[in-house]
PDB file of C-alpha atoms in Angstrom:
ATOM      1  CA  ASN A   1     -16.222 -11.912  -2.612  1.00 60.00           C
ATOM      2  CA  ALA A   2     -12.912 -13.330  -1.168  1.00 71.00           C
ATOM      3  CA  GLY A   3     -10.235 -10.440   0.674  1.00 91.00           C
ATOM      4  CA  VAL A   4      -9.717  -8.486   3.398  1.00 95.00           C
ATOM      5  CA  THR A   5     -12.620  -6.723   5.481  1.00 96.00           C
ATOM      6  CA  GLN A   6     -12.109  -3.994   7.446  1.00 97.00           C
ATOM      7  CA  THR A   7     -15.002  -2.336   9.777  1.00 95.00           C
ATOM      8  CA  PRO A   8     -16.251   0.040  10.732  1.00 96.00           C
ATOM      9  CA  LYS A   9     -15.721   2.352   7.692  1.00 96.00           C
ATOM     10  CA  PHE A  10     -15.915   5.488   9.515  1.00 96.00           C
ATOM     11  CA  GLN A  11     -15.394   6.895  12.912  1.00 96.00           C
ATOM     12  CA  VAL A  12     -15.427   9.650  14.969  1.00 97.00           C
ATOM     13  CA  LEU A  13     -13.647  10.039  18.218  1.00 97.00           C
ATOM     14  CA  LYS A  14     -12.995  12.586  20.450  1.00 97.00           C
ATOM     15  CA  THR A  15      -9.244  12.963  22.159  1.00 97.00           C
ATOM     16  CA  GLY A  16      -9.070  10.627  24.715  1.00 97.00           C
ATOM     17  CA  GLN A  17     -11.432   7.936  23.674  1.00 97.00           C
ATOM     18  CA  SER A  18     -10.361   4.074  22.756  1.00 96.00           C
ATOM     19  CA  MET A  19     -11.701   1.934  19.865  1.00 96.00           C
ATOM     20  CA  THR A  20     -10.800  -1.009  18.231  1.00 97.00           C
ATOM     21  CA  LEU A  21     -10.923  -1.507  14.314  1.00 98.00           C
ATOM     22  CA  GLN A  22     -11.469  -4.302  13.093  1.00 97.00           C
ATOM     23  CA  CYS A  23      -9.786  -6.582  10.402  1.00 97.00           C
ATOM     24  CA  ALA A  24     -10.803  -9.860   8.475  1.00 97.00           C
ATOM     25  CA  GLN A  25      -8.737 -10.654   4.981  1.00 95.00           C
ATOM     26  CA  ASP A  26     -10.379 -14.441   4.177  1.00 93.00           C
ATOM     27  CA  MET A  27      -7.703 -15.584   1.505  1.00 89.00           C
ATOM     28  CA  ASN A  28      -5.271 -18.069   3.933  1.00 88.00           C
ATOM     29  CA  HIS A  29      -2.835 -15.500   3.596  1.00 89.00           C
ATOM     30  CA  ASN A  30      -0.363 -15.904   6.583  1.00 89.00           C
ATOM     31  CA  SER A  31       0.691 -11.903   6.423  1.00 91.00           C
ATOM     32  CA  MET A  32      -1.008  -9.105   7.662  1.00 94.00           C
ATOM     33  CA  TYR A  33      -0.678  -5.603   8.049  1.00 95.00           C
ATOM     34  CA  TRP A  34      -1.577  -2.359   9.235  1.00 97.00           C
ATOM     35  CA  TYR A  35      -1.159   0.713   7.880  1.00 97.00           C
ATOM     36  CA  ARG A  36      -2.173   4.969   7.623  1.00 97.00           C
ATOM     37  CA  GLN A  37      -2.761   7.394   4.778  1.00 97.00           C
ATOM     38  CA  ASP A  38      -1.655  11.247   4.869  1.00 94.00           C
ATOM     39  CA  PRO A  39      -1.816  13.958   2.142  1.00 87.00           C
ATOM     40  CA  GLY A  40       2.060  13.846   1.613  1.00 83.00           C
ATOM     41  CA  MET A  41       2.802  11.714   3.691  1.00 85.00           C
ATOM     42  CA  GLY A  42       2.438   7.514   1.877  1.00 87.00           C
ATOM     43  CA  LEU A  43       1.638   5.534   4.098  1.00 94.00           C
ATOM     44  CA  ARG A  44       3.282   4.012   6.742  1.00 94.00           C
ATOM     45  CA  LEU A  45       3.148   1.155   8.130  1.00 94.00           C
ATOM     46  CA  ILE A  46       2.085   0.968  11.675  1.00 96.00           C
ATOM     47  CA  TYR A  47       2.173  -3.271  12.456  1.00 96.00           C
ATOM     48  CA  TYR A  48       2.697  -6.049  11.203  1.00 95.00           C
ATOM     49  CA  SER A  49       1.927  -9.338  11.784  1.00 94.00           C
ATOM     50  CA  ALA A  50       4.063 -12.519   9.988  1.00 89.00           C
ATOM     51  CA  SER A  51       1.572 -15.339  11.041  1.00 88.00           C
ATOM     52  CA  GLU A  52      -0.366 -16.267  13.929  1.00 90.00           C
ATOM     53  CA  GLY A  53       0.697 -15.618  17.042  1.00 89.00           C
ATOM     54  CA  THR A  54       3.588 -12.534  16.075  1.00 92.00           C
ATOM     55  CA  THR A  55       3.063  -9.270  15.883  1.00 95.00           C
ATOM     56  CA  ASP A  56       5.958  -6.261  15.167  1.00 94.00           C
ATOM     57  CA  LYS A  57       6.211  -2.320  14.621  1.00 94.00           C
ATOM     58  CA  GLY A  58       6.355  -1.369  12.535  1.00 92.00           C
ATOM     59  CA  GLU A  59       7.519   2.797  11.052  1.00 91.00           C
ATOM     60  CA  VAL A  60       5.701   4.188  13.451  1.00 95.00           C
ATOM     61  CA  PRO A  61       3.276   2.553  16.204  1.00 97.00           C
ATOM     62  CA  ASN A  62       3.365   5.094  19.045  1.00 96.00           C
ATOM     63  CA  GLY A  63       0.154   4.909  20.361  1.00 96.00           C
ATOM     64  CA  TYR A  64      -0.878   1.727  18.552  1.00 98.00           C
ATOM     65  CA  ASN A  65      -1.233  -1.834  19.296  1.00 97.00           C
ATOM     66  CA  VAL A  66      -2.370  -4.451  17.744  1.00 97.00           C
ATOM     67  CA  SER A  67      -4.572  -8.520  18.229  1.00 97.00           C
ATOM     68  CA  ARG A  68      -3.690 -11.045  15.734  1.00 96.00           C
ATOM     69  CA  LEU A  69      -6.886 -13.044  17.318  1.00 87.00           C
ATOM     70  CA  ASN A  70      -6.036 -15.966  14.862  1.00 94.00           C
ATOM     71  CA  LYS A  71      -5.189 -16.930  11.228  1.00 94.00           C
ATOM     72  CA  ARG A  72      -8.331 -14.213   9.829  1.00 96.00           C
ATOM     73  CA  GLU A  73      -7.835 -11.549  11.795  1.00 97.00           C
ATOM     74  CA  PHE A  74      -5.667  -8.602  12.842  1.00 97.00           C
ATOM     75  CA  SER A  75      -7.257  -6.173  14.688  1.00 97.00           C
ATOM     76  CA  LEU A  76      -5.198  -2.259  15.785  1.00 98.00           C
ATOM     77  CA  ARG A  77      -6.629  -0.671  18.714  1.00 98.00           C
ATOM     78  CA  LEU A  78      -6.121   3.333  20.305  1.00 97.00           C
ATOM     79  CA  GLU A  79      -6.090   3.077  23.462  1.00 93.00           C
ATOM     80  CA  SER A  80      -6.624   6.889  24.374  1.00 96.00           C
ATOM     81  CA  ALA A  81      -6.976   8.492  20.628  1.00 96.00           C
ATOM     82  CA  ALA A  82      -5.341  11.838  19.427  1.00 97.00           C
ATOM     83  CA  PRO A  83      -6.159  14.358  16.660  1.00 97.00           C
ATOM     84  CA  SER A  84      -2.764  13.098  15.218  1.00 96.00           C
ATOM     85  CA  GLN A  85      -3.951   9.940  14.058  1.00 97.00           C
ATOM     86  CA  THR A  86      -6.799  11.436  12.248  1.00 97.00           C
ATOM     87  CA  SER A  87      -5.886   9.336   9.346  1.00 97.00           C
ATOM     88  CA  VAL A  88      -7.432   6.984   6.642  1.00 97.00           C
ATOM     89  CA  TYR A  89      -6.297   3.222   8.152  1.00 98.00           C
ATOM     90  CA  PHE A  90      -5.971   0.590   5.872  1.00 98.00           C
ATOM     91  CA  CYS A  91      -5.763  -3.270   6.939  1.00 97.00           C
ATOM     92  CA  ALA A  92      -3.520  -5.655   4.225  1.00 95.00           C
ATOM     93  CA  SER A  93      -2.767  -9.378   4.052  1.00 94.00           C
ATOM     94  CA  ARG A  94      -0.248 -10.490   1.714  1.00 89.00           C
ATOM     95  CA  GLY A  95      -0.385 -13.323  -0.595  1.00 74.00           C
ATOM     96  CA  ILE A  96       2.013 -16.383  -0.609  1.00 68.00           C
ATOM     97  CA  LEU A  97       1.263 -17.438  -4.206  1.00 58.00           C
ATOM     98  CA  ARG A  98       3.587 -17.081  -7.577  1.00 55.00           C
ATOM     99  CA  THR A  99       0.742 -15.720  -9.142  1.00 53.00           C
ATOM    100  CA  GLU A 100       0.117 -12.936  -6.624  1.00 51.00           C
ATOM    101  CA  SER A 101       3.690 -11.911  -6.064  1.00 59.00           C
ATOM    102  CA  TYR A 102       3.763 -11.120  -2.929  1.00 67.00           C
ATOM    103  CA  GLY A 103       1.862  -8.078  -3.435  1.00 79.00           C
ATOM    104  CA  TYR A 104      -0.442  -6.580  -1.144  1.00 89.00           C
ATOM    105  CA  THR A 105      -4.263  -6.754  -0.599  1.00 91.00           C
ATOM    106  CA  PHE A 106      -5.621  -4.382   0.567  1.00 95.00           C
ATOM    107  CA  GLY A 107      -9.045  -3.651   3.114  1.00 96.00           C
ATOM    108  CA  SER A 108     -11.467  -0.837   1.690  1.00 96.00           C
ATOM    109  CA  GLY A 109     -10.454   1.742   4.746  1.00 96.00           C
ATOM    110  CA  THR A 110     -11.737   3.220   7.908  1.00 97.00           C
ATOM    111  CA  ARG A 111     -11.640   7.069   7.739  1.00 97.00           C
ATOM    112  CA  LEU A 112     -11.154   8.314  11.186  1.00 97.00           C
ATOM    113  CA  THR A 113     -11.691  11.687  12.767  1.00 97.00           C
ATOM    114  CA  VAL A 114     -10.463  12.641  16.109  1.00 97.00           C
ATOM    115  CA  VAL A 115     -11.545  15.579  17.598  1.00 96.00           C
TER     116      VAL A 115
ATOM    117  CA  GLN B   1      16.180  10.972   0.938  1.00 74.00           C
ATOM    118  CA  LYS B   2      13.179   9.109   1.379  1.00 83.00           C
ATOM    119  CA  GLU B   3      13.764   5.992   0.601  1.00 90.00           C
ATOM    120  CA  VAL B   4      11.406   5.914  -2.230  1.00 94.00           C
ATOM    121  CA  GLU B   5      10.087   8.968  -4.365  1.00 95.00           C
ATOM    122  CA  GLN B   6       7.596   9.977  -6.861  1.00 95.00           C
ATOM    123  CA  ASN B   7       6.831  13.580  -7.852  1.00 91.00           C
ATOM    124  CA  SER B   8       3.881  14.126  -6.380  1.00 88.00           C
ATOM    125  CA  GLY B   9       2.780  15.595 -10.090  1.00 88.00           C
ATOM    126  CA  PRO B  10      -0.389  15.721 -11.328  1.00 95.00           C
ATOM    127  CA  LEU B  11       0.695  14.540 -14.446  1.00 96.00           C
ATOM    128  CA  SER B  12      -1.885  15.667 -17.067  1.00 97.00           C
ATOM    129  CA  VAL B  13      -1.755  14.076 -20.007  1.00 97.00           C
ATOM    130  CA  PRO B  14      -4.642  13.589 -23.018  1.00 97.00           C
ATOM    131  CA  GLU B  15      -6.789  10.279 -24.220  1.00 97.00           C
ATOM    132  CA  GLY B  16      -5.163   8.125 -25.999  1.00 97.00           C
ATOM    133  CA  ALA B  17      -1.254   9.495 -24.987  1.00 97.00           C
ATOM    134  CA  ILE B  18       1.325   7.983 -23.658  1.00 97.00           C
ATOM    135  CA  ALA B  19       1.333   8.170 -19.651  1.00 97.00           C
ATOM    136  CA  SER B  20       5.086   7.864 -18.148  1.00 97.00           C
ATOM    137  CA  LEU B  21       5.309   7.513 -14.131  1.00 97.00           C
ATOM    138  CA  ASN B  22       8.455   7.395 -11.996  1.00 96.00           C
ATOM    139  CA  CYS B  23      10.147   6.183  -9.174  1.00 96.00           C
ATOM    140  CA  THR B  24      13.580   5.831  -7.502  1.00 96.00           C
ATOM    141  CA  TYR B  25      14.600   4.155  -4.534  1.00 95.00           C
ATOM    142  CA  SER B  26      17.762   4.382  -2.082  1.00 93.00           C
ATOM    143  CA  ASP B  27      18.101   0.955  -0.930  1.00 89.00           C
ATOM    144  CA  ARG B  28      20.336  -0.606  -3.433  1.00 88.00           C
ATOM    145  CA  GLY B  29      19.198  -4.158  -2.280  1.00 86.00           C
ATOM    146  CA  SER B  30      15.761  -3.860  -3.246  1.00 87.00           C
ATOM    147  CA  GLN B  31      14.072  -7.058  -4.639  1.00 84.00           C
ATOM    148  CA  SER B  32      10.770  -6.501  -5.830  1.00 89.00           C
ATOM    149  CA  PHE B  33       8.869  -3.332  -6.995  1.00 93.00           C
ATOM    150  CA  PHE B  34       5.527  -2.692  -7.580  1.00 94.00           C
ATOM    151  CA  TRP B  35       2.277  -0.257  -8.864  1.00 96.00           C
ATOM    152  CA  TYR B  36      -0.555   0.282  -7.620  1.00 96.00           C
ATOM    153  CA  ARG B  37      -3.439   2.227  -7.652  1.00 97.00           C
ATOM    154  CA  GLN B  38      -5.746   4.352  -5.751  1.00 97.00           C
ATOM    155  CA  TYR B  39      -8.833   5.970  -7.191  1.00 97.00           C
ATOM    156  CA  SER B  40      -9.852   9.174  -4.698  1.00 94.00           C
ATOM    157  CA  GLY B  41     -11.868   7.717  -1.484  1.00 93.00           C
ATOM    158  CA  LYS B  42     -10.451   3.965  -2.593  1.00 95.00           C
ATOM    159  CA  SER B  43      -8.123   1.164  -1.364  1.00 96.00           C
ATOM    160  CA  PRO B  44      -4.426   0.224  -3.092  1.00 96.00           C
ATOM    161  CA  GLU B  45      -5.218  -1.643  -5.841  1.00 94.00           C
ATOM    162  CA  LEU B  46      -2.320  -3.575  -7.356  1.00 92.00           C
ATOM    163  CA  ILE B  47      -1.709  -2.941 -10.798  1.00 93.00           C
ATOM    164  CA  MET B  48       1.792  -4.786 -12.088  1.00 91.00           C
ATOM    165  CA  PHE B  49       4.908  -5.605 -10.291  1.00 91.00           C
ATOM    166  CA  ILE B  50       8.734  -6.663 -11.789  1.00 93.00           C
ATOM    167  CA  TYR B  51      11.829  -8.639 -10.215  1.00 88.00           C
ATOM    168  CA  SER B  52      14.231  -8.108 -13.271  1.00 88.00           C
ATOM    169  CA  ASN B  53      15.221  -5.403 -15.041  1.00 91.00           C
ATOM    170  CA  GLY B  54      14.088  -4.931 -18.331  1.00 93.00           C
ATOM    171  CA  ASP B  55      10.659  -4.281 -19.202  1.00 94.00           C
ATOM    172  CA  LYS B  56       6.942  -6.271 -18.191  1.00 94.00           C
ATOM    173  CA  GLU B  57       3.481  -5.877 -19.986  1.00 95.00           C
ATOM    174  CA  ASP B  58       0.247  -6.547 -18.888  1.00 93.00           C
ATOM    175  CA  GLY B  59      -2.532  -4.799 -21.815  1.00 96.00           C
ATOM    176  CA  ARG B  60      -1.984  -1.180 -21.520  1.00 97.00           C
ATOM    177  CA  PHE B  61       0.690  -1.395 -18.756  1.00 97.00           C
ATOM    178  CA  THR B  62       4.646  -2.131 -18.671  1.00 97.00           C
ATOM    179  CA  ALA B  63       6.925  -1.649 -15.784  1.00 96.00           C
ATOM    180  CA  GLN B  64       9.914  -0.903 -16.747  1.00 97.00           C
ATOM    181  CA  LEU B  65      13.464  -1.892 -13.729  1.00 96.00           C
ATOM    182  CA  ASN B  66      16.657  -0.523 -14.285  1.00 95.00           C
ATOM    183  CA  LYS B  67      18.262  -1.714 -10.587  1.00 93.00           C
ATOM    184  CA  ALA B  68      21.586  -0.391 -11.297  1.00 93.00           C
ATOM    185  CA  SER B  69      20.091   3.508 -11.579  1.00 94.00           C
ATOM    186  CA  GLN B  70      17.567   2.254  -8.675  1.00 94.00           C
ATOM    187  CA  TYR B  71      14.693   3.243 -10.990  1.00 95.00           C
ATOM    188  CA  VAL B  72      11.285   2.103 -11.515  1.00 97.00           C
ATOM    189  CA  SER B  73       8.525   3.544 -13.905  1.00 97.00           C
ATOM    190  CA  LEU B  74       4.762   2.268 -15.164  1.00 98.00           C
ATOM    191  CA  LEU B  75       3.936   3.272 -18.830  1.00 98.00           C
ATOM    192  CA  ILE B  76       0.276   3.936 -19.562  1.00 98.00           C
ATOM    193  CA  ARG B  77      -0.873   3.699 -22.806  1.00 98.00           C
ATOM    194  CA  ASP B  78      -3.779   4.564 -24.735  1.00 97.00           C
ATOM    195  CA  SER B  79      -4.269   6.502 -21.734  1.00 97.00           C
ATOM    196  CA  GLN B  80      -7.629   6.563 -20.786  1.00 97.00           C
ATOM    197  CA  PRO B  81     -10.003   9.133 -18.244  1.00 97.00           C
ATOM    198  CA  SER B  82     -11.073   6.513 -15.771  1.00 97.00           C
ATOM    199  CA  ASP B  83      -6.734   6.197 -16.135  1.00 97.00           C
ATOM    200  CA  SER B  84      -7.042   9.199 -13.479  1.00 98.00           C
ATOM    201  CA  ALA B  85      -6.341   8.042 -10.186  1.00 97.00           C
ATOM    202  CA  THR B  86      -3.035   8.509  -7.680  1.00 97.00           C
ATOM    203  CA  TYR B  87      -0.285   5.647  -8.944  1.00 98.00           C
ATOM    204  CA  LEU B  88       1.865   4.538  -6.389  1.00 97.00           C
ATOM    205  CA  CYS B  89       5.030   3.150  -6.039  1.00 96.00           C
ATOM    206  CA  ALA B  90       6.588   0.395  -3.636  1.00 94.00           C
ATOM    207  CA  VAL B  91       9.377  -1.758  -2.372  1.00 92.00           C
ATOM    208  CA  LYS B  92      10.231  -4.960  -1.033  1.00 88.00           C
ATOM    209  CA  LYS B  93      13.082  -3.780   1.039  1.00 77.00           C
ATOM    210  CA  ASN B  94      15.819  -6.697   1.247  1.00 69.00           C
ATOM    211  CA  THR B  95      16.080  -6.926   5.076  1.00 67.00           C
ATOM    212  CA  GLY B  96      14.252  -8.473   7.634  1.00 66.00           C
ATOM    213  CA  PHE B  97      10.484  -9.675   7.408  1.00 71.00           C
ATOM    214  CA  GLN B  98       9.129  -8.439   3.354  1.00 72.00           C
ATOM    215  CA  LYS B  99       7.556  -5.355   4.343  1.00 82.00           C
ATOM    216  CA  LEU B 100       6.091  -3.136   1.441  1.00 88.00           C
ATOM    217  CA  VAL B 101       7.792   0.458   1.370  1.00 91.00           C
ATOM    218  CA  PHE B 102       5.340   3.000  -0.177  1.00 94.00           C
ATOM    219  CA  GLY B 103       6.058   6.204  -2.004  1.00 95.00           C
ATOM    220  CA  THR B 104       3.294   8.458  -1.445  1.00 95.00           C
ATOM    221  CA  GLY B 105       2.372   8.436  -5.392  1.00 95.00           C
ATOM    222  CA  THR B 106       1.626  10.718  -8.354  1.00 96.00           C
ATOM    223  CA  ARG B 107      -1.882  11.426  -9.508  1.00 96.00           C
ATOM    224  CA  LEU B 108      -2.556  11.010 -13.023  1.00 97.00           C
ATOM    225  CA  LEU B 109      -4.980  12.921 -14.911  1.00 97.00           C
ATOM    226  CA  VAL B 110      -6.185  12.208 -18.051  1.00 97.00           C
ATOM    227  CA  SER B 111      -8.119  14.290 -20.474  1.00 96.00           C
ATOM    228  CA  PRO B 112     -11.127  14.489 -22.962  1.00 93.00           C
TER     229      PRO B 112
END
């Protein structure tokens, strides 16, 4: 099925460990995003990529890095996980066709717990 | 002031009633407005978007936009228990790259 695929769906890390969250879309979208969602805080933008080869910081980039590997894939890396990074992470891509407006299509999310 | 504000709820309505969800935004230059539905433990799903002042209808959903008042709302007619979810308002800002800013969401509970 077309859409945005995130892996893994669940992860538990120890403080200081590193990991990479993977995201891939097959809708030929140019723009991709990483958000985190915390209770009472809503969705907050971590990093985004306007197009292949470009990345930019969002609202809460500290502690994260990203790679836009190609047009399909946009990964998020935690170099040294901290308990404050316990959250649900969503990858999204943005359509450009008029019927899609500029709304996002979200992946199913990664639930990350840092202990 | 938050860029996009929503009442967290829960908003409780009986089955068959009209649910009215509200959202205000601070950037007067914002151009596009979106409503997402998010079931517990799931990802947000786009249900409506609106650009122009006035109403936009899609099935049981109506989005209303008033740019002068910086206010956008979502009406759900004939509410069903399956509509119980959190509804996120999102705004596309007019500055810089086109990113969406999300409100914290309103939880809707529709009782049978």
